[in-house]
Coordinates of C-alpha atoms and ligand atoms in Angstrom, one line a residue:
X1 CA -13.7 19.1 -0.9
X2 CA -14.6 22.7 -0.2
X3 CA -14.1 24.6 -3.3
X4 CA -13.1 27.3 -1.6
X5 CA -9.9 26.4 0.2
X6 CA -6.4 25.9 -0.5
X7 CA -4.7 22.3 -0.7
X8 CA -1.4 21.2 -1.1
X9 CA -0.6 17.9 -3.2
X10 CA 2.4 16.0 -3.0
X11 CA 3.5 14.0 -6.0
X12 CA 6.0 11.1 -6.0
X13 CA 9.7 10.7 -7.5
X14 CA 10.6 10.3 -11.2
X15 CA 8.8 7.1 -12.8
X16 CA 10.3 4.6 -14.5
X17 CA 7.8 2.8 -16.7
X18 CA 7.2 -0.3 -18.5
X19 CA 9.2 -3.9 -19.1
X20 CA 12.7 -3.0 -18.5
X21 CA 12.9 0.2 -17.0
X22 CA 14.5 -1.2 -13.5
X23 CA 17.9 -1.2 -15.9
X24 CA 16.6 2.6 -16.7
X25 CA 16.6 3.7 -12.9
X26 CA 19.7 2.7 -12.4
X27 CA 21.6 4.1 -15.4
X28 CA 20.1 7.2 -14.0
X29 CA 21.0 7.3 -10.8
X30 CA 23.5 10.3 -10.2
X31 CA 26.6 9.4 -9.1
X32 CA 28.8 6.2 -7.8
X33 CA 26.9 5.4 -4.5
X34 CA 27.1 2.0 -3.0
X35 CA 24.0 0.7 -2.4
X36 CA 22.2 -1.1 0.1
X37 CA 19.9 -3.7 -1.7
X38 CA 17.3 -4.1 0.4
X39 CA 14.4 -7.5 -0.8
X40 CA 13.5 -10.5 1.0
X41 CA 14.8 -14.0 1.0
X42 CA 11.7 -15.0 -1.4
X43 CA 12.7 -12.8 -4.1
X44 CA 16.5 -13.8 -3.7
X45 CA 15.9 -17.6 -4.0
X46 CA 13.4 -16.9 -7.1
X47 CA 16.1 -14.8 -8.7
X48 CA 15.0 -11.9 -9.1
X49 CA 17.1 -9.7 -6.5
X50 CA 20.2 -11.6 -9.2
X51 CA 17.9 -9.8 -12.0
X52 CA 18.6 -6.8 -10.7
X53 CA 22.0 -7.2 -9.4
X54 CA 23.3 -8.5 -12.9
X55 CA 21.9 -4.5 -14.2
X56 CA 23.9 -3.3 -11.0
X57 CA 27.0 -5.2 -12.3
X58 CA 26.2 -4.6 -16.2
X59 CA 26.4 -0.9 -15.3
X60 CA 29.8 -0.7 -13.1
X61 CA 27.7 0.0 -9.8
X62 CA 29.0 -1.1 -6.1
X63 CA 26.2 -2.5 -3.9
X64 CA 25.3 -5.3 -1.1
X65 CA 22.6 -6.9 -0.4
X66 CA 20.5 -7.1 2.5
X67 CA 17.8 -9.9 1.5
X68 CA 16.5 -10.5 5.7
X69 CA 12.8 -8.6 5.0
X70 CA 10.6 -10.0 6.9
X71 CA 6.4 -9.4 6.3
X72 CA 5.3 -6.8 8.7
X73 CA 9.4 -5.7 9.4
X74 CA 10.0 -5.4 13.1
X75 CA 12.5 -2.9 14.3
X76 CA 15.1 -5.5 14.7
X77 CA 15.3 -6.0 10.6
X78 CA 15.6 -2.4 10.1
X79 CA 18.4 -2.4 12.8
X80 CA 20.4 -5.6 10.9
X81 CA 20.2 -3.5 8.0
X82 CA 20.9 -0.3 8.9
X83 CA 24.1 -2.2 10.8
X84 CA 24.9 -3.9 7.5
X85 CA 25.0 -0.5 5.3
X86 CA 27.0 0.9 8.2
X87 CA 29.8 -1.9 7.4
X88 CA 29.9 -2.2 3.9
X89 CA 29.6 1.7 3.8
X90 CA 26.9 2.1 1.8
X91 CA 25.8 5.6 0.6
X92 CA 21.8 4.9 -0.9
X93 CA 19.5 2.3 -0.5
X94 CA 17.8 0.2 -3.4
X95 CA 14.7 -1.5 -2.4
X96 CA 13.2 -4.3 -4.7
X97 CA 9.9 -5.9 -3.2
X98 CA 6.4 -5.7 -1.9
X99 CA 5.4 -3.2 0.9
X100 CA 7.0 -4.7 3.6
X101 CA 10.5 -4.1 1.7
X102 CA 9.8 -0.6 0.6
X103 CA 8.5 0.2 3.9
X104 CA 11.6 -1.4 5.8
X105 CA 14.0 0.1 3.1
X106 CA 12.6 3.6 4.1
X107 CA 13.2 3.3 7.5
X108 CA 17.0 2.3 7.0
X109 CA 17.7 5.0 4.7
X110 CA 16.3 7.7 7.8
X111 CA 18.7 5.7 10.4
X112 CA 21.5 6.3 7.8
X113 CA 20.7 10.3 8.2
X114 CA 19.1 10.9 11.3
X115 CA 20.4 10.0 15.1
X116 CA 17.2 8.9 16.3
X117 CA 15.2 5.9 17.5
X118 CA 12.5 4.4 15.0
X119 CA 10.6 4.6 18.1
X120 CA 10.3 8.7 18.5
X121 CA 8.9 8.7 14.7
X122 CA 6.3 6.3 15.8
X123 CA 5.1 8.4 18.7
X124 CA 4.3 11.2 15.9
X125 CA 7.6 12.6 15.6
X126 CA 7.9 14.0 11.4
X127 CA 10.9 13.0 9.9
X128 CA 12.3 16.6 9.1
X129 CA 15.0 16.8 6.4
X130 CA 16.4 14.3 3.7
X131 CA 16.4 11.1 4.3
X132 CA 19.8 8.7 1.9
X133 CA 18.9 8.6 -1.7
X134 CA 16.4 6.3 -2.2
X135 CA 15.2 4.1 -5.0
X136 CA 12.5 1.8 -5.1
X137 CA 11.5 -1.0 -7.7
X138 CA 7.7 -2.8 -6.7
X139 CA 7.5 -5.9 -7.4
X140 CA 4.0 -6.5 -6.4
X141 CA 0.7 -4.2 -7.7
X142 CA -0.9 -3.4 -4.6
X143 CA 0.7 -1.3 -1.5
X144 CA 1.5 1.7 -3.1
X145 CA 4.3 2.4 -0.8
X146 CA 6.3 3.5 -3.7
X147 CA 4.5 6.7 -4.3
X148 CA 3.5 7.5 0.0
X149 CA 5.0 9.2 2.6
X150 CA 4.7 6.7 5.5
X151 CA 6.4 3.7 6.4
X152 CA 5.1 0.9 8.5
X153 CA 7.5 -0.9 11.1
X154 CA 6.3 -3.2 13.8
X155 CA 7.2 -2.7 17.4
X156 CA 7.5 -6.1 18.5
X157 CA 8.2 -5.5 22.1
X158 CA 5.2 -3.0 22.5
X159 CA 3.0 -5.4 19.7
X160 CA 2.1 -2.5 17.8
X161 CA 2.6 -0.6 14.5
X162 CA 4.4 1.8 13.8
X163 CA 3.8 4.6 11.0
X164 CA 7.0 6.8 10.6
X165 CA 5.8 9.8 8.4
X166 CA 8.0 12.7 6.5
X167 CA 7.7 13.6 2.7
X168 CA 11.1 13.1 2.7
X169 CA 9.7 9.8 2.8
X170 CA 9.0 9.0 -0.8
X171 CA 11.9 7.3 -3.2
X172 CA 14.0 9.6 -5.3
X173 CA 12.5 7.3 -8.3
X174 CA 11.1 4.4 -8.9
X175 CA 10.5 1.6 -11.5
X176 CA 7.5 0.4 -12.8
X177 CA 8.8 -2.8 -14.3
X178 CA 6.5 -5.9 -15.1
X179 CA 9.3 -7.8 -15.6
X180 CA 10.3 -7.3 -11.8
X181 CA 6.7 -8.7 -11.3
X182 CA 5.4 -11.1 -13.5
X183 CA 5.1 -14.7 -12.5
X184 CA 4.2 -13.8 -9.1
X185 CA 1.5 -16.4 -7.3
X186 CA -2.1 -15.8 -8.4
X187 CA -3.2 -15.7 -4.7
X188 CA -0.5 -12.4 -3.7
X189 CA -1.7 -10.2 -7.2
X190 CA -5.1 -10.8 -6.0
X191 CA -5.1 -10.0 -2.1
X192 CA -2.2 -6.9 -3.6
X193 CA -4.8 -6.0 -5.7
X194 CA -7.4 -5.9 -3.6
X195 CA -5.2 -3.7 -1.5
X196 CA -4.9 -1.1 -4.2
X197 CA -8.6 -1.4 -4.9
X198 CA -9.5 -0.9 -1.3
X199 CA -6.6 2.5 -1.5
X200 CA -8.5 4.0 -4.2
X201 CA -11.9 3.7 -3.2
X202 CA -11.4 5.3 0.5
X203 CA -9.1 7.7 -1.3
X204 CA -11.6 8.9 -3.5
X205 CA -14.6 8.8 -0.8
X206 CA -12.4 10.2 1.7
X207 CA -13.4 13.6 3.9
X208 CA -9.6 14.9 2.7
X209 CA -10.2 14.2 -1.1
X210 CA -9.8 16.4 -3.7
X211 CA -9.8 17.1 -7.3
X212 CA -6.1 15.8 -8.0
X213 CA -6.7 12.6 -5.9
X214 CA -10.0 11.9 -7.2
X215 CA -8.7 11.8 -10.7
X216 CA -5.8 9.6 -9.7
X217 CA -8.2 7.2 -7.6
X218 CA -11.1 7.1 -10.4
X219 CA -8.1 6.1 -12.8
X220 CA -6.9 3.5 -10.8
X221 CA -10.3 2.1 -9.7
X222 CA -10.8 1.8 -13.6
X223 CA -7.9 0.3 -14.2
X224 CA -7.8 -2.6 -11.5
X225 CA -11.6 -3.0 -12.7
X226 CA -10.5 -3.9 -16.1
X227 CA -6.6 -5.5 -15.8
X228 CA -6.9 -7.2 -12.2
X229 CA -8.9 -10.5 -13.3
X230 CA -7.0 -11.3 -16.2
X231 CA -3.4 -10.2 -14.2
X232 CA -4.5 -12.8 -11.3
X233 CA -5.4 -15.4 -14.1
X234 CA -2.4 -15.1 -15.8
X235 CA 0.3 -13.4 -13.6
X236 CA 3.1 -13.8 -16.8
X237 CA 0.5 -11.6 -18.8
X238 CA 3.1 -8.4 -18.6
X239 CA 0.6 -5.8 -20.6
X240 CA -1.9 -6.8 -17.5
X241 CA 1.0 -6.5 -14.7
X242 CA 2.0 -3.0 -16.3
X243 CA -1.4 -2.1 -15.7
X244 CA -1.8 -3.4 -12.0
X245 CA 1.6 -2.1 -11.6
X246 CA 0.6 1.5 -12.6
X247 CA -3.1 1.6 -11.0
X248 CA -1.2 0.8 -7.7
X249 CA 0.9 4.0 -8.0
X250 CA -1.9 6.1 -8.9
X251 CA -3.6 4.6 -5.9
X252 CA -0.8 5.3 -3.6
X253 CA -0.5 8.9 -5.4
X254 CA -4.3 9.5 -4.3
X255 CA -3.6 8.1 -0.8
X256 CA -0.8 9.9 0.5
X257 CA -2.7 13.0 0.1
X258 CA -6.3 12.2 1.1
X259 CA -5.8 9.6 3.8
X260 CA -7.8 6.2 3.8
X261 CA -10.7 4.9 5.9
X262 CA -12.8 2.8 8.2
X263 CA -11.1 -0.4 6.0
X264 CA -8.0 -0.2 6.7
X265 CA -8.2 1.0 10.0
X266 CA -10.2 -2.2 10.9
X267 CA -8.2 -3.9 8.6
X268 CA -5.4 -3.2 10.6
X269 CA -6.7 -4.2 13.8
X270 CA -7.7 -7.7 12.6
X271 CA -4.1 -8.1 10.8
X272 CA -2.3 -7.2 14.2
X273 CA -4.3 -10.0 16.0
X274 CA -4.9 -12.7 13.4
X275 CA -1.8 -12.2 11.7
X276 CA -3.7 -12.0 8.1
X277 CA -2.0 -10.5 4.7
X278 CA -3.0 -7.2 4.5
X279 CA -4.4 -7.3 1.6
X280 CA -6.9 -10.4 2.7
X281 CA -8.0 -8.2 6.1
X282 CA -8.7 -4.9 3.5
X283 CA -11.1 -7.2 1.4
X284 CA -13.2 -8.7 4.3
X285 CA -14.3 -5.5 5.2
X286 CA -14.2 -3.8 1.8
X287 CA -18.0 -4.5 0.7
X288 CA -19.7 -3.8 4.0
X289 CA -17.7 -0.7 4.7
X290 CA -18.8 0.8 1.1
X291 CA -22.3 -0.5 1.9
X292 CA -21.9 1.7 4.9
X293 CA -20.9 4.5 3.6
X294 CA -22.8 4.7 0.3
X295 CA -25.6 7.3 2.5
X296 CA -22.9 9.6 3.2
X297 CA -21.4 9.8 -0.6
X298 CA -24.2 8.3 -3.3
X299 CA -22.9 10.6 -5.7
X300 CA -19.2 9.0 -5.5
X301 CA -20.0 5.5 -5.3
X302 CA -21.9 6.3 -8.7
X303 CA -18.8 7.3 -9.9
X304 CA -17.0 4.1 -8.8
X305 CA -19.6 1.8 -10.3
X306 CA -20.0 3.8 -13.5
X307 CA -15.5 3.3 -13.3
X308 CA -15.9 0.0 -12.5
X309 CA -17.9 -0.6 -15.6
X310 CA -21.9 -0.7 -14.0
X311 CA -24.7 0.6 -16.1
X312 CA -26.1 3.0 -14.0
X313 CA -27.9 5.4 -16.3
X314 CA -31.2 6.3 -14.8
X315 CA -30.5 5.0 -11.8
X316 CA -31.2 6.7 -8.6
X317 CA -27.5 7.6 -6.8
X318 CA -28.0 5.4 -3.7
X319 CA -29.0 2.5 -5.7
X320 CA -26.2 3.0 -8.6
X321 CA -23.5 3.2 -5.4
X322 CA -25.1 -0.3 -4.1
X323 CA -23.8 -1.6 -8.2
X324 CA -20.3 -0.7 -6.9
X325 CA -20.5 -2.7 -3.7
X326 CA -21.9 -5.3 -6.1
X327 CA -19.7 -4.8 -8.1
X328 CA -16.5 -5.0 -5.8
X329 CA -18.1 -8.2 -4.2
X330 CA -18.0 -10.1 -7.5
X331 CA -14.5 -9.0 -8.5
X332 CA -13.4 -10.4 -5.2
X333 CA -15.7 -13.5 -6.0
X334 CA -13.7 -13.9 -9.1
X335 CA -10.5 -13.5 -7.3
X336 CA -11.2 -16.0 -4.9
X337 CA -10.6 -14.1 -2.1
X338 CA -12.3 -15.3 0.9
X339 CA -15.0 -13.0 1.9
X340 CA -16.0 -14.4 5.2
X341 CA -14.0 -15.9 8.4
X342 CA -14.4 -19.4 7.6
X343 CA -13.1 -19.0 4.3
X344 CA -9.9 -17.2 5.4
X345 CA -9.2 -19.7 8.0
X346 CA -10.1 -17.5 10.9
X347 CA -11.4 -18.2 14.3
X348 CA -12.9 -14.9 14.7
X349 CA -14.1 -13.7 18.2
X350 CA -14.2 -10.0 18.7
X351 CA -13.2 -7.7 21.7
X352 CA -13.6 -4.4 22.8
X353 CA -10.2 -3.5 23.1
X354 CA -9.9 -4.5 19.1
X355 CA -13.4 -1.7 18.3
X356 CA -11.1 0.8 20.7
X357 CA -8.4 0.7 18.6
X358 CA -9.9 1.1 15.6
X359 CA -12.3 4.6 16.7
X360 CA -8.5 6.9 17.0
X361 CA -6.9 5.9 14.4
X362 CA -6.4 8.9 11.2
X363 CA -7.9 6.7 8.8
X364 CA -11.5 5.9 10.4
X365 CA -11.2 10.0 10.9
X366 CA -11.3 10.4 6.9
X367 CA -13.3 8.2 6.6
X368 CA -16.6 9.9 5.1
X369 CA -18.8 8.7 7.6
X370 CA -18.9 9.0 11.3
X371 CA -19.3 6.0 13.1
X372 CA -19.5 4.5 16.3
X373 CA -18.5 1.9 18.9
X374 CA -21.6 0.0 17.9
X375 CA -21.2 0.2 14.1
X376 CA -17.7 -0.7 14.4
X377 CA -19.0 -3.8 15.8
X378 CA -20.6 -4.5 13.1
X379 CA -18.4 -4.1 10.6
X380 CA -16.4 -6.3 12.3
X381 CA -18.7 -8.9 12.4
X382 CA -20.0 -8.3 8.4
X383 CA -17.9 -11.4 7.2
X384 CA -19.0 -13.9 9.8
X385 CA -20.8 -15.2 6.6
Ligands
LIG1 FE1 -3.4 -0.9 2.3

């Protein structure tokens, strides 16, 4: 950050924090909109879309559900939902999920304002101009998506992604309710996790960083290095969840204004092909990327170990930064996320077309340093194990 210059930051909707505050959000809601819920058919058939319509009922609200989110939403989903609010005349849009319902339920609430194709936002068009009211309740601790600016639809016919970008992007408000999340399978609050992890650190080694998203990324690094283990151990452990829950929306503060990295752009590429979680195809690169990194940044990935609880006093900064790549390694160790190919049940073969598409991308541009063809080659190749 150049000390010198001007920044803008752009902070997220009102909060809603702790066990119970979904019930919060919507007694504050202005107004009698009818809302469209938008969850998938995995939080419907564990009950926990009927958790939150029995608040809708308990406060007199009108609403219908849309429960069709797929992972990854194609264009299609946000079309069957935008179609279904259109019918049952729905006026906002109440999302309850991970990132992929979020992400879907921003994209319906644009259609329910703006005349024009998903597919025009995708080619780098800015959503100008408000977007329907839009509420969003997380019920996983990893994307974020609650606190960014950007929503992520597929293009299946074209078999790309799609980021559709605008600040009017970002929920009205949003709870941070461990009850919404507790119970959740040990496997999804770790890859989540890792996500959030992986958002933080890139946020707070990015080349758009500065002093507002540092704090909010050192925060949340410190937080997911002391709550994430015993969350993934023991996902009904709500104080843990709350924690998780809240280091995710720092993360996703920090983020949205300083861009990511080489991780996720790579990250992306393998998810596209190989059809992995997100979360799983941010930590296979997570460790090697920081190792790569560290010479451009010792000072920060001091930082990040001394957050993630490394002694590193006396410690000269490049070999403190190698504790946090250490220490990031174990966590995921702990986790029992796979860390190479074989583990994650991939047949890995890599192509240039897959090290083109990752050299463009806005991420690997903040990333904080440059790289080429041949180094993204080998980050690639980093968890053949
Ligand atoms: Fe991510």
């Amino acid at each position: 950050m150049n000390e010198s210059q001007t920044f803008p930051h752009f902070s997220p909707g009102k909060l809603f924090v702790g066990p119970g505050s979904s019930a919060d959000l919507v007694r504050e809601i202005p107004g009698n909109p009818v809302y469209l819920v938008v969850t998938d058919r995995g939080l419907s058939q564990a009950g926990m879309a009927a958790r939150l319509t029995r608040i809708l009922e308990q406060e007199g609200r009108r609403f219908h559900v849309f429960d069709n989110v797929v992972s990854d939403p194609p264009m299609e989903v946000v079309a069957s939902a935008f179609e279904t609010a259109k019918q049952n005349e729905c006026s906002a849009v109440l999302a309850l999920g991970g990132g992929s319902s979020l992400d879907a339920a921003k994209a319906v609430a644009v259609r329910m304002k703006h005349d024009v194709s998903l597919r025009d936002y995708g080619n780098g068009r800015l959503v100008k101009g408000p977007i329907a009211p839009l509420y969003a309740i997380p019920t996983t601790a990893g994307t974020g998506s609650e606190a960014t600016r950007v929503a992520v639809i597929t293009d299946v016919e074209k078999k790309e992604k799609m980021a559709i970008r605008g600040d009017h992007l970002t929920p009205l408000a949003c709870a941070l309710d461990p009850d919404m999340i507790v119970g959740i399978p040990a496997r999804i609050a770790a890859e989540t996790g890792a996500d959030a992890l992986t958002h933080a650190i890139e946020a707070f080694v990015s080349r758009n960083a500065n002093s507002i998203t540092d704090a909010l990324a050192l925060a949340a690094i410190e937080k997911i290095g002391l709550h994430l283990r015993r969350f993934a151990q023991d996902t009904t452990n709500a104080a843990a969840a709350l924690e998780m829950l809240v280091a995710s929306c720092l993360a996703g503060q920090a983020f949205t204004n300083a861009g990511l990295g080489l991780v996720h752009s790579i990250g992306e590429v393998l998810g596209s092909r190989y059809h992995t979680s997100h979360g799983l195809s941010c930590a296979l690169y997570l460790p090697a990327t920081m190792a790569f990194n560290l010479p451009a940044v010792p000072e920060k990935f001091t930082q990040i170990a001394r957050a993630l609880g490394e002694d590193v006093k006396d410690l000269a900064p490049e070999e403190a930064g190698n504790r946090a790549v250490g220490a990031v390694r174990k966590l995921f160790v702990d986790l029992k996320i796979p860390l190479t190919y074989a583990e994650a049940g991939i047949d890995f073969s890599l192509t240039p077309k897959m090290v083109d598409d990752v050299l463009p991308q806005f991420s690997t541009s903040c990333n904080p340093r440059k790289v080429d063809a041949d180094e993204v080659a080998a980050l690639f190749n980093a968890p053949m194990g």
